[in-house]
CSV table of C-alpha atoms and ligand atoms in Angstrom, one decimal:
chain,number,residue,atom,x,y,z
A,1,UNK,CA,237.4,121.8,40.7
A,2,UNK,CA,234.6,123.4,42.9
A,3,UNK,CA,234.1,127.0,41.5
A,4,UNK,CA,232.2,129.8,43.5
A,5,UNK,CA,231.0,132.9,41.7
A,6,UNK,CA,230.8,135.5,44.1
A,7,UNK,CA,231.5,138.7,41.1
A,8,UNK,CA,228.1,139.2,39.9
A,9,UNK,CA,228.9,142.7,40.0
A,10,UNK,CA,230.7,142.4,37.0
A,11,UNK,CA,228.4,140.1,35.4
A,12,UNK,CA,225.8,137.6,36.5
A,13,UNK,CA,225.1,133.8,35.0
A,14,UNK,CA,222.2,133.6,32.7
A,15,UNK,CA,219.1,132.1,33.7
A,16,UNK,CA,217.7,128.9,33.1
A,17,UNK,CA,214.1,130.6,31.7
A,18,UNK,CA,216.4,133.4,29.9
A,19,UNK,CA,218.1,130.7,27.7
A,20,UNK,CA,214.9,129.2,27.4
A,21,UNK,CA,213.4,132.2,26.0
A,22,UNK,CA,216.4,133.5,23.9
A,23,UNK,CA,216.3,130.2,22.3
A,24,UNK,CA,212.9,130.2,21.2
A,25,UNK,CA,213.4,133.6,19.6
A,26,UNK,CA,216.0,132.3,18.5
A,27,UNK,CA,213.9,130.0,15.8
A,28,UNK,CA,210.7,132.2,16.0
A,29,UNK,CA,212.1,136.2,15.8
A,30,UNK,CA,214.3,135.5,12.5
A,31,UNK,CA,212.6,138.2,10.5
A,32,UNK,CA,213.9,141.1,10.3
A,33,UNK,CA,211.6,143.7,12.7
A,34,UNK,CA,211.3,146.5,9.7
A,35,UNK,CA,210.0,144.0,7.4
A,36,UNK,CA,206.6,144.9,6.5
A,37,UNK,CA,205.6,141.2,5.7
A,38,UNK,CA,204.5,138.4,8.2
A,39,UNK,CA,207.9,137.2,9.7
A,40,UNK,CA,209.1,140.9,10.2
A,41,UNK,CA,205.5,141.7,11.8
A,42,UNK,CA,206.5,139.0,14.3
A,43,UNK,CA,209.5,139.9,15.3
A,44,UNK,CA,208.4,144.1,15.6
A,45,UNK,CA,205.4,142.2,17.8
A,46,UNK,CA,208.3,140.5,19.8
A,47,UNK,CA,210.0,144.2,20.5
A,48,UNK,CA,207.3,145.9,21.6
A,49,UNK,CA,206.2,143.4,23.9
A,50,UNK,CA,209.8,143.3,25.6
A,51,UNK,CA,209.6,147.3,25.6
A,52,UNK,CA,205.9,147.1,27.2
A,53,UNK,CA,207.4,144.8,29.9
A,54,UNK,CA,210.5,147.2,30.7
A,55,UNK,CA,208.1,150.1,30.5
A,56,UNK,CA,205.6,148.6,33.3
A,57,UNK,CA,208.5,147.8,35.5
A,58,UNK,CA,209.6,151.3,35.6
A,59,UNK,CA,206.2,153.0,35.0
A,60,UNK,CA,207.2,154.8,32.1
A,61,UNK,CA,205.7,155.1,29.0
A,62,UNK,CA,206.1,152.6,26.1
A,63,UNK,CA,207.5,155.3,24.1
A,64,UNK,CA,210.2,156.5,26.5
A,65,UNK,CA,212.4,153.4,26.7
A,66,UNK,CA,215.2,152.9,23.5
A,67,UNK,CA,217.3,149.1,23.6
A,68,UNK,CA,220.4,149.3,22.4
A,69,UNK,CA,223.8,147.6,22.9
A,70,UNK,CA,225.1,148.4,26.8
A,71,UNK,CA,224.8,150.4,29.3
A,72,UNK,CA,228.1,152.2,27.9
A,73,UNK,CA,226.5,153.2,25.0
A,74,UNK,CA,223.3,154.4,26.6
A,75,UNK,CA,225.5,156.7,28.8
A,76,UNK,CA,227.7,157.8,26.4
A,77,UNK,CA,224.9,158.9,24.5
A,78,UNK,CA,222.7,160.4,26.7
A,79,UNK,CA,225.6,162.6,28.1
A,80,UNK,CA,227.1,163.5,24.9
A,81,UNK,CA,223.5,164.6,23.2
A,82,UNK,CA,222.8,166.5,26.2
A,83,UNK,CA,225.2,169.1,25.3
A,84,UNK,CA,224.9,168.9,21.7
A,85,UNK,CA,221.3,169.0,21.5
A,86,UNK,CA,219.9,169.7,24.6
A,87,UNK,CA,222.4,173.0,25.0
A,88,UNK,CA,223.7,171.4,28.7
A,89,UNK,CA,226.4,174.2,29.9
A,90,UNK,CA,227.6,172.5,33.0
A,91,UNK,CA,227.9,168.7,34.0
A,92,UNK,CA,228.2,167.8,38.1
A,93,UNK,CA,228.7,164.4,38.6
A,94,UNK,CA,230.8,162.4,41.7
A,95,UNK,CA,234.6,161.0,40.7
A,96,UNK,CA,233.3,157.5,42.0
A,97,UNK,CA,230.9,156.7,38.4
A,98,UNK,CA,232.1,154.3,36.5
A,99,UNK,CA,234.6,155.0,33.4
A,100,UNK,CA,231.6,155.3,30.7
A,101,UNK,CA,230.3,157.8,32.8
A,102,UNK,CA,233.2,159.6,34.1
A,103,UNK,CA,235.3,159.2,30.9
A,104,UNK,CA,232.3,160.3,28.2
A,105,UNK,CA,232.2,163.8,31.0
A,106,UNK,CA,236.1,164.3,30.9
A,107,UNK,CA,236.1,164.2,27.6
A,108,UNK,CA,233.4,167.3,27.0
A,109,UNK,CA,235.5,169.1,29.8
A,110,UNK,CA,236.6,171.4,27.0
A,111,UNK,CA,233.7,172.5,25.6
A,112,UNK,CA,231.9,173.0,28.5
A,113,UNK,CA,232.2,173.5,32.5
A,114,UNK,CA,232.7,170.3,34.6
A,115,UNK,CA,232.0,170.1,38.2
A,116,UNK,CA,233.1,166.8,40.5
A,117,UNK,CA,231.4,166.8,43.6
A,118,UNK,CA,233.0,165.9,46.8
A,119,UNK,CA,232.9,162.8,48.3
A,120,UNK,CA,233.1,161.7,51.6
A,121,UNK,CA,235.3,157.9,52.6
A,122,UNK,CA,232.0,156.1,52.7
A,123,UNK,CA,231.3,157.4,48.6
A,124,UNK,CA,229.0,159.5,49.6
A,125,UNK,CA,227.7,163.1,48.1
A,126,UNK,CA,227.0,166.0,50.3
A,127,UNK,CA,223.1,167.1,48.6
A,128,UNK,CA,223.8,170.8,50.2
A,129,UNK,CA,227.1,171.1,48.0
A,130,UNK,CA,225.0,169.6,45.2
A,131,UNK,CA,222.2,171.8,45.8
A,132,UNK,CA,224.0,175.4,46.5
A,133,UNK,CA,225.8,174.5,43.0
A,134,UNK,CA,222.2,174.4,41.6
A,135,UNK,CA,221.8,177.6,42.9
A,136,UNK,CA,223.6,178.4,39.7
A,137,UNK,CA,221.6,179.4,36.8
A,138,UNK,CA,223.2,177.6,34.1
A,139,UNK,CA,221.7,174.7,31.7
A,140,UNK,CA,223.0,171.9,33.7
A,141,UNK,CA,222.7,168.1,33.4
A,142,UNK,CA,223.6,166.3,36.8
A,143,UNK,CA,224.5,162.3,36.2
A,144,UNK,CA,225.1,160.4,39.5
A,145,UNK,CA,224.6,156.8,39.6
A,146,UNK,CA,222.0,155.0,41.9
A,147,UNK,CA,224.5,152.4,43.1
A,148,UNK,CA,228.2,152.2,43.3
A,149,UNK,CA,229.6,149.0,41.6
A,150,UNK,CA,232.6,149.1,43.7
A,151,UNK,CA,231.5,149.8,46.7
A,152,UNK,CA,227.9,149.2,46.7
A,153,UNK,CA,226.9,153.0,48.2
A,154,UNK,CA,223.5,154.4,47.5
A,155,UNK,CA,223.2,157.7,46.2
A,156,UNK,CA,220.0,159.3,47.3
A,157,UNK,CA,218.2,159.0,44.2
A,158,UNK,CA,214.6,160.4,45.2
A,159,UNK,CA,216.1,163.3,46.6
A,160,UNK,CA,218.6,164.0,44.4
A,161,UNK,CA,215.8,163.2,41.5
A,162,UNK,CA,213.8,165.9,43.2
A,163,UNK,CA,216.4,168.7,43.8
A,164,UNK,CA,217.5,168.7,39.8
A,165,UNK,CA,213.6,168.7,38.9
A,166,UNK,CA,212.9,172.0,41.7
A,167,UNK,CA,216.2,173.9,40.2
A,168,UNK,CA,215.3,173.4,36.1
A,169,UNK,CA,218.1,171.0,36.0
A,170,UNK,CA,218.1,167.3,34.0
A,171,UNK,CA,219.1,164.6,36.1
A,172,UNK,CA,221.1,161.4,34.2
A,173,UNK,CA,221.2,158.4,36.0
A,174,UNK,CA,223.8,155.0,35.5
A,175,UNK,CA,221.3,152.6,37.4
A,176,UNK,CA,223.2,149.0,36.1
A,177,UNK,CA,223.6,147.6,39.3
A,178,UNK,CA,220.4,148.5,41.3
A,179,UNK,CA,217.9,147.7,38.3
A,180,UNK,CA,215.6,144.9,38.7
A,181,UNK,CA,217.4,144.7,42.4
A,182,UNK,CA,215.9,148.1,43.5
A,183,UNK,CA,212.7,150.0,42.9
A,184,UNK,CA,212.4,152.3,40.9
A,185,UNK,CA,209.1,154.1,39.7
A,186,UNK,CA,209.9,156.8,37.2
A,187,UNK,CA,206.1,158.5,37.5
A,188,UNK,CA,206.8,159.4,41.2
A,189,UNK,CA,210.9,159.6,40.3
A,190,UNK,CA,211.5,162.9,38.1
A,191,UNK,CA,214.7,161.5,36.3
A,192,UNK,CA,215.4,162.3,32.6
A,193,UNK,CA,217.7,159.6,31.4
A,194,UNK,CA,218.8,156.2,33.3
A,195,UNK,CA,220.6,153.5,32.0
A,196,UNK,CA,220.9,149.5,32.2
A,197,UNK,CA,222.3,146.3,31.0
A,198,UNK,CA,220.9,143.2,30.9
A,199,UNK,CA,224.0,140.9,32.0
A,200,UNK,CA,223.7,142.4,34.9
A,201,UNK,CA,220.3,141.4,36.2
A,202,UNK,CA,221.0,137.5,34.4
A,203,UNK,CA,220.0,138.3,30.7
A,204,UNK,CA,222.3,138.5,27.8
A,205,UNK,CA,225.8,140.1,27.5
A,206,UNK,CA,225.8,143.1,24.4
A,207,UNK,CA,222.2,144.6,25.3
A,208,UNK,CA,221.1,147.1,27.0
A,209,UNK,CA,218.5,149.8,27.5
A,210,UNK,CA,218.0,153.7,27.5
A,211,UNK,CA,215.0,155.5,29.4
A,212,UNK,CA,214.8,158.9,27.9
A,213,UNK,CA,212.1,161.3,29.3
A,214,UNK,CA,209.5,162.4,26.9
A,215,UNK,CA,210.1,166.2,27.4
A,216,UNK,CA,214.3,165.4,26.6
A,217,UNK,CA,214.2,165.4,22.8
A,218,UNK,CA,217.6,164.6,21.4
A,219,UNK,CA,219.3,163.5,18.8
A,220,UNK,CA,220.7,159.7,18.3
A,221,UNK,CA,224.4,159.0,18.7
A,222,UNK,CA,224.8,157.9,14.9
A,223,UNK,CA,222.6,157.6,11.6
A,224,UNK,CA,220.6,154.9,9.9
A,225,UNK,CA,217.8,152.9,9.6
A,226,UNK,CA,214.9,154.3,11.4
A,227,UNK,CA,214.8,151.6,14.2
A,228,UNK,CA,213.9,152.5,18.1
A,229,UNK,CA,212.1,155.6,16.7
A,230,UNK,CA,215.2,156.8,15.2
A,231,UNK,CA,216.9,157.1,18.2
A,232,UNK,CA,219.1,153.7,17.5
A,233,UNK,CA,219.9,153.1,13.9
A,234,UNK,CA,221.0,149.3,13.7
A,235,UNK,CA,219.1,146.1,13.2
A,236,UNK,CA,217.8,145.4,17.2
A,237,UNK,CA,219.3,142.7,18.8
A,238,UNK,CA,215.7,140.8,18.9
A,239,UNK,CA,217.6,137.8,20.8
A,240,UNK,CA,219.1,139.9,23.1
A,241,UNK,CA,216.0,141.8,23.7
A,242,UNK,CA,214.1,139.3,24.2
A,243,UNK,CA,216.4,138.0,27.3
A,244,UNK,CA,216.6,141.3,28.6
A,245,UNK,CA,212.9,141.9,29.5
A,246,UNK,CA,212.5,138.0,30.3
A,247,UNK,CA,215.8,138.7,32.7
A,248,UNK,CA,214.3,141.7,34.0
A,249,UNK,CA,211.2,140.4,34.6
A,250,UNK,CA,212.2,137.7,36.7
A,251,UNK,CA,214.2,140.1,38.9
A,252,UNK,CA,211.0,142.0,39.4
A,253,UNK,CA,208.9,139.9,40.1
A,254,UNK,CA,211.5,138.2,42.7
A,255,UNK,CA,213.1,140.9,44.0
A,256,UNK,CA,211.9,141.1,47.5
A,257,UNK,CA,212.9,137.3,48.2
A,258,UNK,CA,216.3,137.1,46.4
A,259,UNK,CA,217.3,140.8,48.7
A,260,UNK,CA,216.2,138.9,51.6
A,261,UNK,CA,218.5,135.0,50.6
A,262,UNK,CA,221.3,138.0,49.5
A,263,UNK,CA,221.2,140.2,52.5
A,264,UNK,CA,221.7,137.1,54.9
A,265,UNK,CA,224.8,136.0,52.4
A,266,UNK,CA,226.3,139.4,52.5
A,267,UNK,CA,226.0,139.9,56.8
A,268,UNK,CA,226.8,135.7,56.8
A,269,UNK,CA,230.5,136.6,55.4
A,270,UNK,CA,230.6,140.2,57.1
A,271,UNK,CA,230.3,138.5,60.5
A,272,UNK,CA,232.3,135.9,59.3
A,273,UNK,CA,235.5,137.8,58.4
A,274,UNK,CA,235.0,139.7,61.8
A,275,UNK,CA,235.9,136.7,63.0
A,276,UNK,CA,238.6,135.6,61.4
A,277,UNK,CA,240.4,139.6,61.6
A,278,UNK,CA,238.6,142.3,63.3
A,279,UNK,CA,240.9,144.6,61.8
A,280,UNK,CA,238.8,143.9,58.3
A,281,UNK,CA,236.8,146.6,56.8
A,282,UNK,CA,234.1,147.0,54.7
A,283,UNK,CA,234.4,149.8,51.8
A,284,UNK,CA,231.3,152.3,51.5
A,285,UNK,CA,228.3,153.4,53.0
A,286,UNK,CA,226.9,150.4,55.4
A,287,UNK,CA,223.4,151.9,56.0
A,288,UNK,CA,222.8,152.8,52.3
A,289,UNK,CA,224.1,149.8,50.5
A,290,UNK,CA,223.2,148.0,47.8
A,291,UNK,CA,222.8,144.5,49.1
A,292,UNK,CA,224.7,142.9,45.9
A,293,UNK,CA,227.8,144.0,46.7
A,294,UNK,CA,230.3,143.9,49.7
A,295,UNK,CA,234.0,145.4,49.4
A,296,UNK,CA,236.4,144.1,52.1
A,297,UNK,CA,239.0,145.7,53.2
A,298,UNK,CA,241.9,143.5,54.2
A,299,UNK,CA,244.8,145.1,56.1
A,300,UNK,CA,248.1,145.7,55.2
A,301,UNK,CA,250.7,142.7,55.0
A,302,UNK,CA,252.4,139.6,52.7
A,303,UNK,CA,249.3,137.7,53.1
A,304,UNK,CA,247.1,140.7,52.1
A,305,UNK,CA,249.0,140.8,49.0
A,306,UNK,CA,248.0,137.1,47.7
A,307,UNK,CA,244.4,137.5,48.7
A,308,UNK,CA,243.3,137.0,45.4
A,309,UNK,CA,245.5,134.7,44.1
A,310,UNK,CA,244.5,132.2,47.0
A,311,UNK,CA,241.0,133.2,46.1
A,312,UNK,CA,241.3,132.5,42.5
A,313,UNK,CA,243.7,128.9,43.2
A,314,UNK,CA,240.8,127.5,45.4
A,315,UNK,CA,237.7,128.2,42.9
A,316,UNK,CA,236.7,131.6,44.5
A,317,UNK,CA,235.7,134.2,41.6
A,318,UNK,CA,235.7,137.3,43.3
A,319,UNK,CA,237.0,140.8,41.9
A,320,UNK,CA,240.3,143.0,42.7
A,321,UNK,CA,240.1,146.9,43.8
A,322,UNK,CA,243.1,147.6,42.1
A,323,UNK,CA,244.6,147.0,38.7
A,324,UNK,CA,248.4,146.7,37.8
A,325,UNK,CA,249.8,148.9,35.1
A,326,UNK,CA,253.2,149.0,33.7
A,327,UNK,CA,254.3,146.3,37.2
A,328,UNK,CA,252.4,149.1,39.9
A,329,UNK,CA,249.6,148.6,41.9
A,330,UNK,CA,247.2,151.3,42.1
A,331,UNK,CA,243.7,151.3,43.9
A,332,UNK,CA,241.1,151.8,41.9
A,333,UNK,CA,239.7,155.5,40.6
A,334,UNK,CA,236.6,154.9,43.4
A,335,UNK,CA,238.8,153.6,46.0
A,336,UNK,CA,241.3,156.7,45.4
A,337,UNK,CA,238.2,159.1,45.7
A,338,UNK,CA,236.6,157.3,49.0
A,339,UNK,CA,240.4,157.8,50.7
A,340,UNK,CA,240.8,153.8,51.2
A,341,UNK,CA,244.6,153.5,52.1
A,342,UNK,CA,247.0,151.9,49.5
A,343,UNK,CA,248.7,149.2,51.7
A,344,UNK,CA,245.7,147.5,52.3
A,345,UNK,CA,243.7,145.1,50.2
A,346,UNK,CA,240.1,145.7,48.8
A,347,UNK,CA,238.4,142.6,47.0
A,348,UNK,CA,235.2,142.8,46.1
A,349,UNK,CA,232.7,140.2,46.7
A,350,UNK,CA,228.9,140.6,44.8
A,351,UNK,CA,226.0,138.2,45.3
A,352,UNK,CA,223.2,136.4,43.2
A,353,UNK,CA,220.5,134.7,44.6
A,354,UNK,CA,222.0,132.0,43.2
A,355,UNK,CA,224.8,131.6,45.9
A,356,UNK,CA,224.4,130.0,48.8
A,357,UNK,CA,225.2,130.3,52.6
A,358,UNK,CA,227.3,127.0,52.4
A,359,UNK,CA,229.3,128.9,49.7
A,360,UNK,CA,230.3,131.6,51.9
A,361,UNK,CA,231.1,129.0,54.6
A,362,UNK,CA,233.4,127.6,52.2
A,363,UNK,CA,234.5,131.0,51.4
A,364,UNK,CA,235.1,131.9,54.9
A,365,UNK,CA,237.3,128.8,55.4
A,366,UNK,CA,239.6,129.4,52.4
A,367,UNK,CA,239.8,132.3,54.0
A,368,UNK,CA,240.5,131.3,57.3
A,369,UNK,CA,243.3,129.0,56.0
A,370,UNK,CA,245.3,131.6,54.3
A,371,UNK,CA,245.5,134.3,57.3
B,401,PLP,N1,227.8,151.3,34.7
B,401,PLP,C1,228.1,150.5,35.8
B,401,PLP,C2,227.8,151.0,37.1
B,401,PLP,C3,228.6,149.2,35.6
B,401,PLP,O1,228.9,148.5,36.6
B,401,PLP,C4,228.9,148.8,34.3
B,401,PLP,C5,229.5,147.5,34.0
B,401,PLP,O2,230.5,147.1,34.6
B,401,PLP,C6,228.6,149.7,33.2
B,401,PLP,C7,228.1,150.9,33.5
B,401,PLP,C8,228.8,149.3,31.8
B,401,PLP,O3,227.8,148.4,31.4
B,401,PLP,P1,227.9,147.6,30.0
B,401,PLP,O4,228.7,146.4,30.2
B,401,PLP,O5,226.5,147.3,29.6
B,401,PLP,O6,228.6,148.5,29.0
């Protein structure tokens, strides 16, 4: 049966030259990295190379970027240490991050004071809330994401990068969906923690990466061997590492061309379901978008209700706003903070370069068929 993938938002399809170079480590990086003797040296080499190649791409230093297993773990950590070790009083953050984010700050909502900014129904911060709440002199971490993985709306990372840095405050940024998709230079960016994935960007599923700034000294999450500078006790992933950098250094270097093939795929099935129902919506900001993602919203009605069912019986992979527990339907935590109304139907298509307009034809058909 013919299969689309159109949920790269939830994870993306490694690439040929990523299996190609997780393979070779595969036979070459056996030794274990803090060895001392040759086949350890080797794989140590290995790391740091992958580290140097993250490091360029953000223009960072070498010595500020950590691997470790996922983008939850970097966020949990950064978040959690910030209060432990850095002395972090106050935490603002938006109620549209995703659970690792939103979850790991609930859960220090005892110890410490927790502010959710508003948002408006396209996901979108107001920077004058944010910034009259800075106004406050209290040791404050803010953590906002760069992009939405719902809804694909852009935070304004520069300036919200550069409000944080003018009041004393540490900014903390979830950047696994705009990462090798969406610049970002961290010497012209003043950010002190940001975290990615590598399935994300077409590498490896279980790896991950941590920039922490050199002026945020904390402690690690747990205790052992002295790997990633102490920060990451644990025998590194070398394999995974390895497909991270070679992952992320393929978006890089093609990031520009697979926005543009992406951005035509994305208006391609916008106009399309204009077409088909001008009474369809699209979920979050549609200036300040990541180009990855589009949420549709369908409206209200029996056929609404098996949109994803038809999607998923003719080969379409796309993703669901809303999850079923104990036989309910409820939208999802985002889609209850942007307002989106509960009768209607939000699926979420996201885009690889990979995809193709003929895909999206197809799509649009299936589509077509079923309303
Ligand atoms: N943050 C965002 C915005 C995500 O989309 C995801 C994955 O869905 C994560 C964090 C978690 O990443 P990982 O799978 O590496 O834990």
């Amino acid at each position: 049966m013919r299969r689309i993938y159109l949920d790269n938002a939830a994870t993306t399809p490694l690439l040929e030259e990523v299996i190609e170079c997780m393979s070779s480590s595969m036979k070459e990086h056996f030794g274990n990295p803090s060895s001392i003797h040759h086949y350890g040296r080797i794989s140590k080499a290995a790391i740091e190379a992958a580290r140097k190649t993250v490091a360029n791409i953000l223009n960072c230093s070498i010595g500020e970027i950590f691997f470790l297993s996922s983008a939850t773990e970097a966020n949990n950590m950064v978040i959690q240490q910030s209060v432990k070790t850095l002395g972090v009083k106050r935490i603002i953050s938006s109620p549209t991050e995703h659970p690792c984010v939103f979850k790991t700050i609930e859960s220090l909502s005892n110890q410490i004071e927790v502010i959710w900014l508003d948002v408006d129904t396209k996901g979108r911060i107001n920077n004058s809330q944010l910034k009259s709440l800075l106004l406050k002199n209290k040791k404050t971490l803010v953590s906002l994401m760069h992009s939405n993985n719902e809804i694909g709306t852009l935070h304004p990372f520069q300036e919200i990068a550069k409000l944080c840095k003018d009041h004393g405050a540490l900014f903390h940024s979830d950047t696994v969906q705009s990462i090798g998709k969406i610049p970002i230079n961290l010497s012209e960016t003043p950010v002190s923690f940001l975290s990615a994935s590598a399935h994300k960007f077409h590498g490896p599923k279980g790896v991950g990466f941590v920039y922490i700034n050199g002026e945020n000294n904390i402690n690690p999450s747990f205790y052992g061997g002295a790997q990633e500078r102490n920060m990451r006790a644990g025998t590194e992933n070398i394999i995974g590492i390895m497909g991270l950098a070679k992952a992320l250094e393929l978006a890089d270097n093609q990031k520009d061309k697979r926005k543009k093939n992406i951005t035509e795929l994305r208006d391609h099935l916008k106009k399309g379901l204009l077409n088909i129902d001008p009474d369809i919506r699209f979920n979050g900001d549609q200036e300040n978008y990541l180009h990855t993602v589009l949420s549709v919203s369908f409206p209200a009605g029996p056929k609404a209700d098996m949109i994803m069912f038809n999607l998923d019986i003719n080969g379409i992979c796309a993703s669901a706003g809303s999850a079923c527990s104990s036989g309910v339907e409820h939208d999802s935590p985002v889609l209850g903070a942007i307002k989106h109304p509960t009768e209607r139907k939000t699926i979420r298509f996201s885009f690889s370069h990979l995809n193709t307009i003929e895909e999206i034809d197809y799509t649009l058909s299936k589509i077509k068929a079923f309303n």
